[in-house]
């Protein structure tokens, strides 16, 4: 896929429950993100690590997220 450029990874932990339950998912995703970045692959520029949602965004930021999805916090539940 020569016309596709990978710029990061995205993951979501469990949607409900204790936000700490998401931490292992975020830790593992950050490790994978860093490994891919070290490979210096063509068409891969690891800039964005998107993890967490309204329930778990604080944990996601602690684990290295630079993008979080907090729509429910801003716009309310669907």
JSON list of C-alpha atoms in Angstrom, two decimals:
[
{"chain": "A", "resi": 1, "resn": "UNK", "atom": "CA", "xyz": [0.00, 0.00, 0.00]},
{"chain": "A", "resi": 2, "resn": "UNK", "atom": "CA", "xyz": [2.39, 2.67, -1.20]},
{"chain": "A", "resi": 3, "resn": "UNK", "atom": "CA", "xyz": [-0.21, 5.45, -0.86]},
{"chain": "A", "resi": 4, "resn": "UNK", "atom": "CA", "xyz": [-0.99, 4.74, 2.79]},
{"chain": "A", "resi": 5, "resn": "UNK", "atom": "CA", "xyz": [0.99, 6.43, 5.55]},
{"chain": "A", "resi": 6, "resn": "UNK", "atom": "CA", "xyz": [0.77, 5.10, 9.11]},
{"chain": "A", "resi": 7, "resn": "UNK", "atom": "CA", "xyz": [1.02, 7.92, 11.65]},
{"chain": "A", "resi": 8, "resn": "UNK", "atom": "CA", "xyz": [0.25, 6.15, 14.91]},
{"chain": "A", "resi": 9, "resn": "UNK", "atom": "CA", "xyz": [-1.79, 3.66, 16.87]},
{"chain": "A", "resi": 10, "resn": "UNK", "atom": "CA", "xyz": [-5.19, 3.73, 18.52]},
{"chain": "A", "resi": 11, "resn": "UNK", "atom": "CA", "xyz": [-6.64, 1.50, 21.20]},
{"chain": "A", "resi": 12, "resn": "UNK", "atom": "CA", "xyz": [-9.65, 1.41, 23.47]},
{"chain": "A", "resi": 13, "resn": "UNK", "atom": "CA", "xyz": [-9.77, -0.30, 26.83]},
{"chain": "A", "resi": 14, "resn": "UNK", "atom": "CA", "xyz": [-12.97, -1.57, 28.45]},
{"chain": "A", "resi": 15, "resn": "UNK", "atom": "CA", "xyz": [-15.73, 0.99, 27.97]},
{"chain": "A", "resi": 16, "resn": "UNK", "atom": "CA", "xyz": [-17.19, 0.75, 31.46]},
{"chain": "A", "resi": 17, "resn": "UNK", "atom": "CA", "xyz": [-15.93, -0.15, 34.90]},
{"chain": "A", "resi": 18, "resn": "UNK", "atom": "CA", "xyz": [-12.83, 0.92, 36.75]},
{"chain": "A", "resi": 19, "resn": "UNK", "atom": "CA", "xyz": [-10.56, 3.09, 34.55]},
{"chain": "A", "resi": 20, "resn": "UNK", "atom": "CA", "xyz": [-7.56, 1.23, 35.99]},
{"chain": "A", "resi": 21, "resn": "UNK", "atom": "CA", "xyz": [-8.76, -1.88, 34.13]},
{"chain": "A", "resi": 22, "resn": "UNK", "atom": "CA", "xyz": [-7.64, -0.12, 30.94]},
{"chain": "A", "resi": 23, "resn": "UNK", "atom": "CA", "xyz": [-4.06, 0.44, 32.09]},
{"chain": "A", "resi": 24, "resn": "UNK", "atom": "CA", "xyz": [-2.65, -2.93, 30.88]},
{"chain": "A", "resi": 25, "resn": "UNK", "atom": "CA", "xyz": [-4.06, -2.28, 27.39]},
{"chain": "A", "resi": 26, "resn": "UNK", "atom": "CA", "xyz": [-2.53, 1.19, 27.32]},
{"chain": "A", "resi": 27, "resn": "UNK", "atom": "CA", "xyz": [0.85, -0.01, 28.58]},
{"chain": "A", "resi": 28, "resn": "UNK", "atom": "CA", "xyz": [1.00, -2.72, 25.91]},
{"chain": "A", "resi": 29, "resn": "UNK", "atom": "CA", "xyz": [-0.09, -0.35, 23.14]},
{"chain": "A", "resi": 30, "resn": "UNK", "atom": "CA", "xyz": [2.59, 2.19, 24.14]},
{"chain": "A", "resi": 31, "resn": "UNK", "atom": "CA", "xyz": [5.24, -0.55, 24.03]},
{"chain": "A", "resi": 32, "resn": "UNK", "atom": "CA", "xyz": [4.13, -1.60, 20.55]},
{"chain": "A", "resi": 33, "resn": "UNK", "atom": "CA", "xyz": [4.07, 2.08, 19.46]},
{"chain": "A", "resi": 34, "resn": "UNK", "atom": "CA", "xyz": [7.66, 2.56, 20.64]},
{"chain": "A", "resi": 35, "resn": "UNK", "atom": "CA", "xyz": [8.87, -0.66, 18.98]},
{"chain": "A", "resi": 36, "resn": "UNK", "atom": "CA", "xyz": [7.34, 0.30, 15.66]},
{"chain": "A", "resi": 37, "resn": "UNK", "atom": "CA", "xyz": [8.84, 3.81, 15.90]},
{"chain": "A", "resi": 38, "resn": "UNK", "atom": "CA", "xyz": [12.31, 2.32, 16.44]},
{"chain": "A", "resi": 39, "resn": "UNK", "atom": "CA", "xyz": [12.03, 0.24, 13.24]},
{"chain": "A", "resi": 40, "resn": "UNK", "atom": "CA", "xyz": [12.12, 3.34, 10.99]},
{"chain": "A", "resi": 41, "resn": "UNK", "atom": "CA", "xyz": [9.81, 1.72, 8.45]},
{"chain": "A", "resi": 42, "resn": "UNK", "atom": "CA", "xyz": [8.96, 3.41, 5.14]},
{"chain": "A", "resi": 43, "resn": "UNK", "atom": "CA", "xyz": [5.62, 5.27, 5.18]},
{"chain": "A", "resi": 44, "resn": "UNK", "atom": "CA", "xyz": [5.45, 4.91, 8.97]},
{"chain": "A", "resi": 45, "resn": "UNK", "atom": "CA", "xyz": [5.82, 8.00, 11.13]},
{"chain": "A", "resi": 46, "resn": "UNK", "atom": "CA", "xyz": [4.72, 7.20, 14.66]},
{"chain": "A", "resi": 47, "resn": "UNK", "atom": "CA", "xyz": [3.48, 10.56, 15.94]},
{"chain": "A", "resi": 48, "resn": "UNK", "atom": "CA", "xyz": [0.09, 9.79, 17.43]},
{"chain": "A", "resi": 49, "resn": "UNK", "atom": "CA", "xyz": [-0.82, 7.49, 20.28]},
{"chain": "A", "resi": 50, "resn": "UNK", "atom": "CA", "xyz": [-4.58, 7.60, 20.68]},
{"chain": "A", "resi": 51, "resn": "UNK", "atom": "CA", "xyz": [-5.81, 5.84, 23.80]},
{"chain": "A", "resi": 52, "resn": "UNK", "atom": "CA", "xyz": [-8.64, 6.27, 26.24]},
{"chain": "A", "resi": 53, "resn": "UNK", "atom": "CA", "xyz": [-12.16, 7.58, 26.25]},
{"chain": "A", "resi": 54, "resn": "UNK", "atom": "CA", "xyz": [-14.20, 9.63, 28.71]},
{"chain": "A", "resi": 55, "resn": "UNK", "atom": "CA", "xyz": [-14.01, 6.94, 31.39]},
{"chain": "A", "resi": 56, "resn": "UNK", "atom": "CA", "xyz": [-10.26, 6.27, 31.10]},
{"chain": "A", "resi": 57, "resn": "UNK", "atom": "CA", "xyz": [-8.61, 9.34, 29.59]},
{"chain": "A", "resi": 58, "resn": "UNK", "atom": "CA", "xyz": [-6.63, 10.18, 32.74]},
{"chain": "A", "resi": 59, "resn": "UNK", "atom": "CA", "xyz": [-5.03, 6.72, 32.82]},
{"chain": "A", "resi": 60, "resn": "UNK", "atom": "CA", "xyz": [-4.39, 6.95, 29.07]},
{"chain": "A", "resi": 61, "resn": "UNK", "atom": "CA", "xyz": [-2.55, 10.26, 29.46]},
{"chain": "A", "resi": 62, "resn": "UNK", "atom": "CA", "xyz": [-0.48, 8.80, 32.30]},
{"chain": "A", "resi": 63, "resn": "UNK", "atom": "CA", "xyz": [0.52, 5.99, 29.95]},
{"chain": "A", "resi": 64, "resn": "UNK", "atom": "CA", "xyz": [1.59, 8.26, 27.10]},
{"chain": "A", "resi": 65, "resn": "UNK", "atom": "CA", "xyz": [-1.49, 9.07, 25.03]},
{"chain": "A", "resi": 66, "resn": "UNK", "atom": "CA", "xyz": [-1.28, 12.28, 23.03]},
{"chain": "A", "resi": 67, "resn": "UNK", "atom": "CA", "xyz": [-4.85, 11.94, 21.71]},
{"chain": "A", "resi": 68, "resn": "UNK", "atom": "CA", "xyz": [-7.87, 11.00, 23.85]},
{"chain": "A", "resi": 69, "resn": "UNK", "atom": "CA", "xyz": [-11.54, 10.64, 22.93]},
{"chain": "A", "resi": 70, "resn": "UNK", "atom": "CA", "xyz": [-13.73, 12.41, 25.48]},
{"chain": "A", "resi": 71, "resn": "UNK", "atom": "CA", "xyz": [-16.87, 13.04, 23.45]},
{"chain": "A", "resi": 72, "resn": "UNK", "atom": "CA", "xyz": [-19.30, 11.86, 26.14]},
{"chain": "A", "resi": 73, "resn": "UNK", "atom": "CA", "xyz": [-17.63, 14.19, 28.65]},
{"chain": "A", "resi": 74, "resn": "UNK", "atom": "CA", "xyz": [-18.19, 17.14, 26.29]},
{"chain": "A", "resi": 75, "resn": "UNK", "atom": "CA", "xyz": [-21.43, 16.26, 24.50]},
{"chain": "A", "resi": 76, "resn": "UNK", "atom": "CA", "xyz": [-23.10, 13.90, 26.98]},
{"chain": "A", "resi": 77, "resn": "UNK", "atom": "CA", "xyz": [-24.21, 10.32, 26.58]},
{"chain": "A", "resi": 78, "resn": "UNK", "atom": "CA", "xyz": [-25.74, 9.21, 23.31]}
]
